Every structure is written in structure tokens, then in C-alpha cells.
Amino acid sequence: MAPPLPLIVLLMIHGVSGADWSVSYSPSHICALKDSTVIMRCTYTYPTGHQIMEVFWTKTPVKDNGEYPDLSKDPEYSQRLQYLGDKQQNCTVRLSHVTLKDSHMYYFRFTTDKDKWIGKSGVTLTVTDLQVESPERVTEGDSVNLRCKSSCALTDRATFIWYKNSQPLTERRDRNNELLLQSVRREDSGRYSCAVDGHTHISPDVQLNVMYPPRSVSVLMSGSGVIVEGDSVTLNCISDSNPPALNFSWFKGGTIVGSGRIYNISKISSDDSGEYKCKSINEHGEKYSDNVTLNVMCEPICVFYPHQY
Ligand SMILES: *[C@@H]1O[C@H](CO)[C@@H](O)[C@H](O)[C@H]1NC(C)=O
Ligand SMILES: *[C@@H]1O[C@H](CO)[C@@H](O)[C@H](O)[C@H]1NC(C)=O
Ligand SMILES: *[C@@H]1O[C@H](CO)[C@@H](O)[C@H](O)[C@H]1NC(C)=O
Ligand SMILES: *[C@@H]1O[C@H](CO)[C@@H](O)[C@H](O)[C@H]1NC(C)=O
């Protein structure tokens, strides 16, 4: 059952003229980094015999009056939008310095002397910034993964760069968008940010605060040299820890004699001679200082001075 001849002829004519109304976008979804330049690739066709009058991009499908606004006339876009296409088949456009507000659907619109057309499927542009994602609490020795996060998937070719205290970490280029700090040390504390190679946008800083137990605990004694009976002596427990230690204990020999960062002995007596040390405690651990020796001199002989702590 062959179709009647006129239909075949009709199909052939249509085929030769080749042309129908169409707009195609490739790709149809774009994930772009803030401040970057985006190229929206686009091609279009229309029936032969038509003459192109107007070509432009728009982002609002329909306005009240049924007209599509030309983006290049929009002050928010006019400086940044450049039409790279032609009046035949290429409708590629470039948008530079994209902002988060540019995240939108964009359409190509054209009119001929006889009719008009819009590429309804549109290009979806998503603009993302970068955010460093890091655990809130980190203790020395933990393995820490910092992630450079974007709200949409950037291309696989994106190379991430990490900064610590604004200095690039040249030696670190870990798994795609992650920075792995194995067995984190207190020296790893600092402000971290990330960027994508070849782009100006940098994420805000995120503070990595590595907690650690007290260390370098020492006793600082007021005054210097000779301690004479009746003197007041202040012992200060100095330690380095994160968070700072708030809990201290004092020992004379093996016996606990006090608490608090400062240990005062007013009106010292010869009984107070001995080896003192302090212990500094935070939630991650504790550490003792070395002994300090208090050697109370008596002039001319030792008498008993009662004292209160
Ligand atoms: C359309 O124009 C752009 C910019 O000049 C070019 O990069 C692209 O290859 C062209 N596309 C086609 C299909 O000709
Ligand atoms: C200080 O540490 C000691 C020993 O770990 C503990 O018993 C005490 O409750 C702590 N005191 C404070 C105020 O945290
Ligand atoms: C500190 O003094 C105590 C009591 O005299 C002693 O048992 C301990 O061994 C001393 N520690 C150090 C580190 O010298
Ligand atoms: C320790 O003595 C010093 C100096 O006499 C004084 O300023 C301080 O308040 C005293 N601290 C304590 C905890 O008694």
C-alpha cells in the first residue's frame, strides 16, 4: 500500500527545505562558579524563506503583555551578556561575572519577517559559591576531612586549591574536593579556605580548632632566689592546652595541698620546704609539671609561722 504520490512529493519538499522551528541547547544544565564566565551553547533552525529579524536571550518566559524582555537591555545583564551567535543557526551567548542571583532558566528568542519562536526547553544555569565544610570539634590525632562544597556539581576537570591562613597549601592536592589531614596536629589549627584552579572565587575562611591536652606544664615562682621564713610565695601553674585548662591541683611531695592555677603561701615557714608540682587538667587529658624545690631559709633560727592558704 504505497501512499499517494502527492504526499511523497510533499514529504520530499519538506525534507529538502529541511527546516523546522527548533532551538537546542548543549548542555542544557550548567553549574558555574560565582564570578566565572559562562558560555551557553545554542543552535537554532527555522523554515526556509524566512528572514531573521531579531535574535536575543530572555529569562522570563512570558510577561503580562506577552512580550519577552531582551536580557541585553536589562541593566543587570547588559554589561555582562555578549551574543556570540549569528543570524543563521548559532545562538551561543556568553555571560560573565556570574552571581548567585543569575541562577535561572534562560531562553533563546528569535523573530522572522513572518513569525517568531522561543526555545522553550531553556538552559538551566546554577551559580554556586564554595564553602569549606569541616567538623566542629577536632582533637589532636583525629583524621580530619575538609570538603570544598558547591551547591551543584562542577566539572570533573575542576582542580581544587586549598589555603591555610591565606597561604596556598601547595603540597596538598587530595581527592577531588577534599583535604585530608591525617592524625591532625595542633599546628594544623588555622583558617582554611578553598578555590578552584583558574577561578577567582575563594570560599570564606573556616577556623579549624585542634583541641589538645595540657603540655609544657611548669611552675612559675614569684620573686627570685632565697626564700626566708615569713615571706609570701606565689606559685603559678603555667600550661599550654586547648581549650585552656581551668582545673589545677598542687602537690607537695606526693600529697595534694591545693587547687587553682595560683597557689599562695603567705608567711612561709620551714615546714613548707619541699618539692612542689602542679597538675593541669582539661577535658582531653592532664599533665604534671616538674618538681620545684622550695628551700626556706631561717634567720637566724627557724621559728614557727602559722599561715593560711
Ligand atoms: C557558535 O558560536 C560559538 C562562538 O563563536 C562557537 O564557539 C561555536 O562553536 C559555534 N557553534 C556552532 C555549532 O557553530
Ligand atoms: C578537677 O579534676 C579533678 C580530677 O580529675 C576532678 O575530680 C574535679 O572534679 C575537677 N574539678 C573541676 C572543677 O572540674
Ligand atoms: C618530685 O618529688 C617527689 C617527692 O619528693 C618525688 O617522689 C618525685 O620522684 C619527684 N619527681 C621528679 C620528676 O623529680
Ligand atoms: C595570691 O597572692 C597574690 C599576691 O599576694 C594575690 O594578688 C592573689 O590574689 C592571691 N591569690 C590567691 C588565689 O590567693
Coordinates of C-alpha atoms and ligand atoms in Angstrom, one line a residue:
M1 CA 0.0 0.0 0.0
A2 CA 2.0 2.9 -1.3
P3 CA 1.0 6.4 -0.2
P4 CA -0.5 8.6 -2.9
L5 CA 2.1 10.4 -5.0
P6 CA 1.3 13.9 -3.9
L7 CA 2.1 13.0 -0.3
I8 CA 5.5 11.7 -1.2
V9 CA 6.3 14.8 -3.1
L10 CA 5.1 16.9 -0.2
L11 CA 7.4 15.0 2.2
M12 CA 10.3 15.4 -0.2
I13 CA 9.8 19.1 -0.5
H14 CA 9.6 19.4 3.3
G15 CA 12.8 17.3 3.6
V16 CA 14.7 19.4 1.2
S17 CA 13.7 22.7 2.8
G18 CA 15.0 20.8 5.9
A19 CA 13.8 23.4 8.1
D20 CA 11.6 23.4 11.1
W21 CA 11.4 25.6 14.1
S22 CA 13.9 24.4 16.7
V23 CA 16.3 25.6 19.3
S24 CA 18.7 23.3 21.1
Y25 CA 20.9 24.0 24.0
S26 CA 24.0 22.0 24.7
P27 CA 24.4 21.4 27.6
S28 CA 21.0 22.2 28.9
H29 CA 22.2 22.4 32.5
I30 CA 25.2 24.4 33.6
C31 CA 26.8 24.6 37.0
A32 CA 29.0 27.6 37.2
L33 CA 31.3 29.0 39.9
K34 CA 30.5 32.5 41.2
D35 CA 32.4 35.3 39.3
S36 CA 33.2 33.0 36.4
T37 CA 32.2 33.3 32.7
V38 CA 29.5 31.0 31.3
I39 CA 29.0 30.1 27.7
M40 CA 25.5 28.9 26.8
R41 CA 25.9 27.0 23.6
C42 CA 22.8 27.0 21.4
T43 CA 21.8 26.3 17.8
Y44 CA 18.5 27.1 16.0
T45 CA 16.7 26.4 12.8
Y46 CA 13.7 27.9 11.1
P47 CA 11.8 27.2 7.8
T48 CA 13.5 28.4 4.7
G49 CA 12.1 31.5 3.1
H50 CA 12.0 33.2 6.5
Q51 CA 14.3 36.1 7.2
I52 CA 15.6 36.6 10.7
M53 CA 14.6 40.0 12.2
E54 CA 15.5 39.7 15.9
V55 CA 17.6 37.4 18.0
F56 CA 18.0 37.7 21.8
W57 CA 18.1 35.9 25.1
T58 CA 15.5 36.2 27.7
K59 CA 14.9 34.7 31.1
T60 CA 11.2 35.3 31.8
P61 CA 9.0 33.1 29.6
V62 CA 6.1 35.4 29.4
K63 CA 5.4 38.9 30.5
D64 CA 1.9 40.3 31.1
N65 CA 1.8 41.8 27.6
G66 CA 3.0 38.6 26.1
E67 CA 6.4 40.0 25.1
Y68 CA 9.7 38.5 26.1
P69 CA 12.1 41.0 27.5
D70 CA 15.6 41.2 25.9
L71 CA 18.2 40.5 28.5
S72 CA 20.8 42.6 26.9
K73 CA 18.5 45.6 27.7
D74 CA 18.3 44.6 31.3
P75 CA 20.8 46.8 33.3
E76 CA 21.6 43.8 35.5
Y77 CA 22.9 41.9 32.4
S78 CA 23.7 44.5 29.7
Q79 CA 27.3 44.8 30.7
R80 CA 27.9 41.1 31.1
L81 CA 26.0 39.5 28.3
Q82 CA 27.5 39.0 24.9
Y83 CA 25.8 37.3 21.9
L84 CA 28.4 35.2 20.1
G85 CA 25.9 33.6 17.7
D86 CA 24.7 34.8 14.3
K87 CA 21.5 35.3 12.4
Q88 CA 21.6 31.9 10.7
Q89 CA 21.9 29.0 13.1
N90 CA 24.2 29.7 16.1
C91 CA 22.7 31.4 19.1
T92 CA 25.5 30.9 21.6
V93 CA 25.7 33.6 24.3
R94 CA 28.3 34.5 26.9
L95 CA 27.5 35.7 30.4
S96 CA 30.5 36.9 32.5
H97 CA 31.0 37.6 36.3
V98 CA 28.0 35.4 37.2
T99 CA 26.5 35.9 40.6
L100 CA 24.3 33.6 42.7
K101 CA 21.3 35.7 41.5
D102 CA 21.9 34.7 37.9
S103 CA 20.8 31.2 38.8
H104 CA 17.8 30.9 36.4
M105 CA 16.4 29.4 33.3
Y106 CA 17.4 31.2 30.1
Y107 CA 15.7 31.0 26.7
F108 CA 16.7 32.0 23.2
R109 CA 14.1 34.0 21.3
F110 CA 14.0 34.9 17.6
T111 CA 11.6 36.5 15.2
T112 CA 11.5 36.3 11.4
D113 CA 9.7 38.5 9.0
K114 CA 6.8 36.0 9.1
D115 CA 6.7 34.5 12.6
K116 CA 8.5 34.1 15.9
W117 CA 9.8 31.3 18.1
I118 CA 11.2 30.6 21.5
G119 CA 13.4 27.7 22.6
K120 CA 11.1 26.7 25.5
S121 CA 13.2 23.9 27.0
G122 CA 15.8 26.6 28.0
V123 CA 19.2 26.4 29.7
T124 CA 19.2 26.0 33.4
L125 CA 22.1 27.9 34.9
T126 CA 23.0 27.2 38.5
V127 CA 25.7 29.5 40.1
T128 CA 27.4 28.2 43.1
D129 CA 29.9 29.6 45.6
L130 CA 32.3 27.5 47.6
Q131 CA 32.0 26.6 51.3
V132 CA 34.5 24.7 53.4
E133 CA 32.8 22.0 55.4
S134 CA 34.8 20.9 58.5
P135 CA 34.0 19.1 61.7
E136 CA 33.1 21.4 64.6
R137 CA 35.3 19.7 67.2
V138 CA 38.7 18.2 66.3
T139 CA 41.1 16.6 68.8
E140 CA 44.8 16.0 68.1
G141 CA 45.3 12.7 66.5
D142 CA 41.9 12.7 64.7
S143 CA 41.8 12.3 61.0
V144 CA 40.1 15.3 59.5
N145 CA 38.4 15.7 56.2
L146 CA 37.8 19.2 54.9
R147 CA 35.4 19.4 52.0
C148 CA 35.1 22.2 49.5
K149 CA 31.4 22.3 48.9
S150 CA 29.5 23.6 45.9
S151 CA 25.7 23.6 45.6
C152 CA 25.9 21.9 42.1
A153 CA 28.4 19.5 40.5
L154 CA 31.3 21.4 38.9
T155 CA 33.0 19.6 36.0
D156 CA 35.3 16.7 36.8
R157 CA 38.2 18.8 35.5
A158 CA 37.9 21.3 38.3
T159 CA 41.1 21.2 40.4
F160 CA 40.7 22.4 43.9
I161 CA 43.2 24.5 45.7
W162 CA 43.4 24.9 49.5
Y163 CA 44.6 27.8 51.6
K164 CA 45.6 27.9 55.2
N165 CA 45.8 31.4 56.7
S166 CA 45.6 32.7 53.2
Q167 CA 48.7 30.8 52.0
P168 CA 48.2 28.1 49.4
L169 CA 48.9 24.6 50.6
T170 CA 50.9 23.6 47.6
E171 CA 51.9 20.2 48.8
R172 CA 48.2 19.2 49.3
R173 CA 46.1 18.2 46.4
D174 CA 43.9 15.5 47.7
R175 CA 40.9 13.5 46.4
N176 CA 38.9 15.9 44.2
N177 CA 37.4 18.4 46.6
E178 CA 38.7 17.1 49.9
L179 CA 41.6 17.9 52.0
L180 CA 42.6 15.0 54.3
L181 CA 44.6 15.9 57.4
Q182 CA 45.7 12.5 58.8
S183 CA 46.4 12.5 62.5
V184 CA 45.8 16.2 62.9
R185 CA 48.3 18.2 65.0
R186 CA 47.8 21.4 66.9
E187 CA 49.9 23.2 64.2
D188 CA 47.1 22.4 61.8
S189 CA 44.8 24.9 63.6
G190 CA 44.1 27.8 61.3
R191 CA 41.8 29.4 58.8
Y192 CA 41.1 27.2 55.8
S193 CA 39.6 28.2 52.5
C194 CA 39.3 26.7 49.1
A195 CA 39.1 27.7 45.4
V196 CA 39.1 26.1 42.0
D197 CA 42.2 26.5 39.9
G198 CA 41.7 29.1 37.2
H199 CA 38.9 30.9 39.0
T200 CA 39.0 34.0 41.2
H201 CA 36.2 33.0 43.7
I202 CA 37.5 31.8 47.1
S203 CA 35.4 30.3 49.8
P204 CA 35.0 32.1 53.2
D205 CA 37.5 31.1 55.8
V206 CA 36.6 28.3 58.2
Q207 CA 38.5 28.1 61.5
L208 CA 39.9 24.7 62.3
N209 CA 40.5 24.5 66.1
V210 CA 42.5 21.5 67.1
M211 CA 42.0 20.5 70.8
Y212 CA 44.8 19.0 72.8
P213 CA 45.6 18.1 76.4
P214 CA 47.9 20.2 78.6
R215 CA 51.6 20.1 77.8
S216 CA 54.7 22.0 78.8
V217 CA 53.3 22.4 82.3
S218 CA 55.7 24.3 84.5
V219 CA 55.6 26.2 87.8
L220 CA 56.5 29.8 87.9
M221 CA 57.5 31.1 91.4
S222 CA 57.2 34.7 92.4
G223 CA 60.3 36.6 93.5
S224 CA 63.7 35.0 93.0
G225 CA 66.4 33.3 94.9
V226 CA 66.3 33.0 98.6
I227 CA 63.1 32.4 100.4
V228 CA 63.2 33.5 104.0
E229 CA 60.7 32.4 106.7
G230 CA 57.8 34.8 106.8
D231 CA 57.9 35.6 103.1
S232 CA 54.8 35.2 100.9
V233 CA 55.3 32.9 98.0
T234 CA 53.1 32.6 95.0
L235 CA 53.3 29.5 92.7
N236 CA 51.7 29.8 89.3
C237 CA 50.9 26.8 87.2
I238 CA 51.6 27.5 83.5
S239 CA 50.4 25.2 80.9
D240 CA 49.6 25.1 77.2
S241 CA 46.4 23.3 76.2
N242 CA 43.3 23.8 74.1
P243 CA 40.8 24.6 75.5
P244 CA 42.8 26.3 78.2
A245 CA 43.0 24.3 81.5
L246 CA 40.7 25.6 84.2
N247 CA 41.4 22.8 86.7
F248 CA 44.7 22.7 88.6
S249 CA 46.0 20.6 91.5
W250 CA 49.0 21.3 93.7
F251 CA 51.2 18.6 95.3
K252 CA 53.8 18.8 97.9
G253 CA 55.8 15.6 97.8
G254 CA 53.1 13.1 96.8
T255 CA 50.3 14.9 98.7
I256 CA 47.7 17.2 97.3
V257 CA 47.8 20.6 99.0
G258 CA 45.7 22.9 96.9
S259 CA 43.8 23.7 93.7
G260 CA 43.5 26.6 91.3
R261 CA 46.1 28.0 88.9
I262 CA 47.7 30.0 91.7
Y263 CA 49.0 28.5 94.9
N264 CA 49.8 31.1 97.6
I265 CA 51.8 30.5 100.7
S266 CA 51.6 33.5 103.0
K267 CA 54.1 33.7 105.8
I268 CA 56.1 30.7 104.7
S269 CA 57.7 28.5 107.4
S270 CA 60.5 26.0 107.3
D271 CA 57.8 23.3 107.3
D272 CA 56.9 24.4 103.8
S273 CA 60.2 23.4 102.4
G274 CA 59.9 20.6 99.9
E275 CA 59.2 19.5 96.3
Y276 CA 56.1 21.1 94.7
K277 CA 54.5 20.3 91.5
C278 CA 51.2 21.1 89.8
K279 CA 48.8 19.2 87.6
S280 CA 46.9 20.8 84.8
I281 CA 43.7 19.3 83.6
N282 CA 41.4 19.9 80.6
E283 CA 38.8 17.6 79.1
H284 CA 41.4 16.0 76.8
G285 CA 43.9 15.0 79.5
E286 CA 46.2 16.1 82.2
K287 CA 49.9 16.6 82.8
Y288 CA 52.2 17.2 85.8
S289 CA 54.9 19.8 85.9
D290 CA 58.4 19.0 87.1
N291 CA 59.1 19.5 90.8
V292 CA 60.3 22.8 92.0
T293 CA 62.1 22.9 95.3
L294 CA 61.2 25.4 98.0
N295 CA 64.0 25.7 100.4
V296 CA 63.0 28.1 103.2
M297 CA 65.9 29.8 105.0
C298 CA 65.7 30.8 108.6
E299 CA 67.3 33.9 110.0
P300 CA 68.9 33.5 112.4
I301 CA 66.9 30.4 113.6
C302 CA 63.7 28.8 112.4
V303 CA 60.5 29.8 114.2
F304 CA 57.0 28.6 113.5
Y305 CA 54.9 30.9 111.4
P306 CA 51.3 29.8 111.2
H307 CA 49.9 30.5 107.7
Q308 CA 46.6 30.1 105.9
Y309 CA 46.2 29.1 102.3
Ligands
LIG1 C1 28.7 29.0 17.7 O1 29.5 30.1 18.1 C2 30.4 29.9 19.2 C3 31.1 31.2 19.5 O2 31.6 31.8 18.4 C4 31.4 28.8 18.8 O3 32.2 28.6 19.8 C5 30.6 27.5 18.4 O4 31.5 26.6 18.0 C6 29.5 27.8 17.4 N1 28.7 26.6 17.3 C7 28.4 26.1 16.1 C8 27.5 24.9 16.2 O5 28.7 26.6 15.1
LIG2 C1 39.3 18.8 88.5 O1 39.8 17.5 88.2 C2 39.6 16.5 89.3 C3 40.4 15.3 88.9 O2 40.2 14.9 87.6 C4 38.1 16.3 89.4 O3 37.9 15.3 90.4 C5 37.4 17.6 89.7 O4 36.0 17.4 89.7 C6 37.8 18.6 88.7 N1 37.2 19.9 89.1 C7 36.6 20.7 88.3 C8 36.1 22.0 88.9 O5 36.4 20.4 87.2
LIG3 C1 59.2 15.1 92.7 O1 59.2 15.0 94.1 C2 58.6 13.8 94.7 C3 58.6 13.9 96.2 O2 59.8 14.3 96.6 C4 59.4 12.6 94.2 O3 58.7 11.4 94.7 C5 59.3 12.6 92.7 O4 60.1 11.5 92.2 C6 59.9 13.9 92.1 N1 59.7 13.9 90.7 C7 60.6 14.2 89.8 C8 60.2 14.2 88.4 O5 61.7 14.6 90.2
LIG4 C1 47.9 35.2 95.9 O1 48.7 36.2 96.3 C2 48.8 37.4 95.4 C3 49.8 38.3 95.9 O2 49.8 38.4 97.3 C4 47.3 37.9 95.4 O3 47.3 39.0 94.5 C5 46.4 36.9 94.9 O4 45.1 37.3 94.9 C6 46.5 35.6 95.7 N1 45.7 34.6 95.1 C7 45.0 33.7 95.8 C8 44.3 32.6 94.9 O5 45.0 33.6 97.0

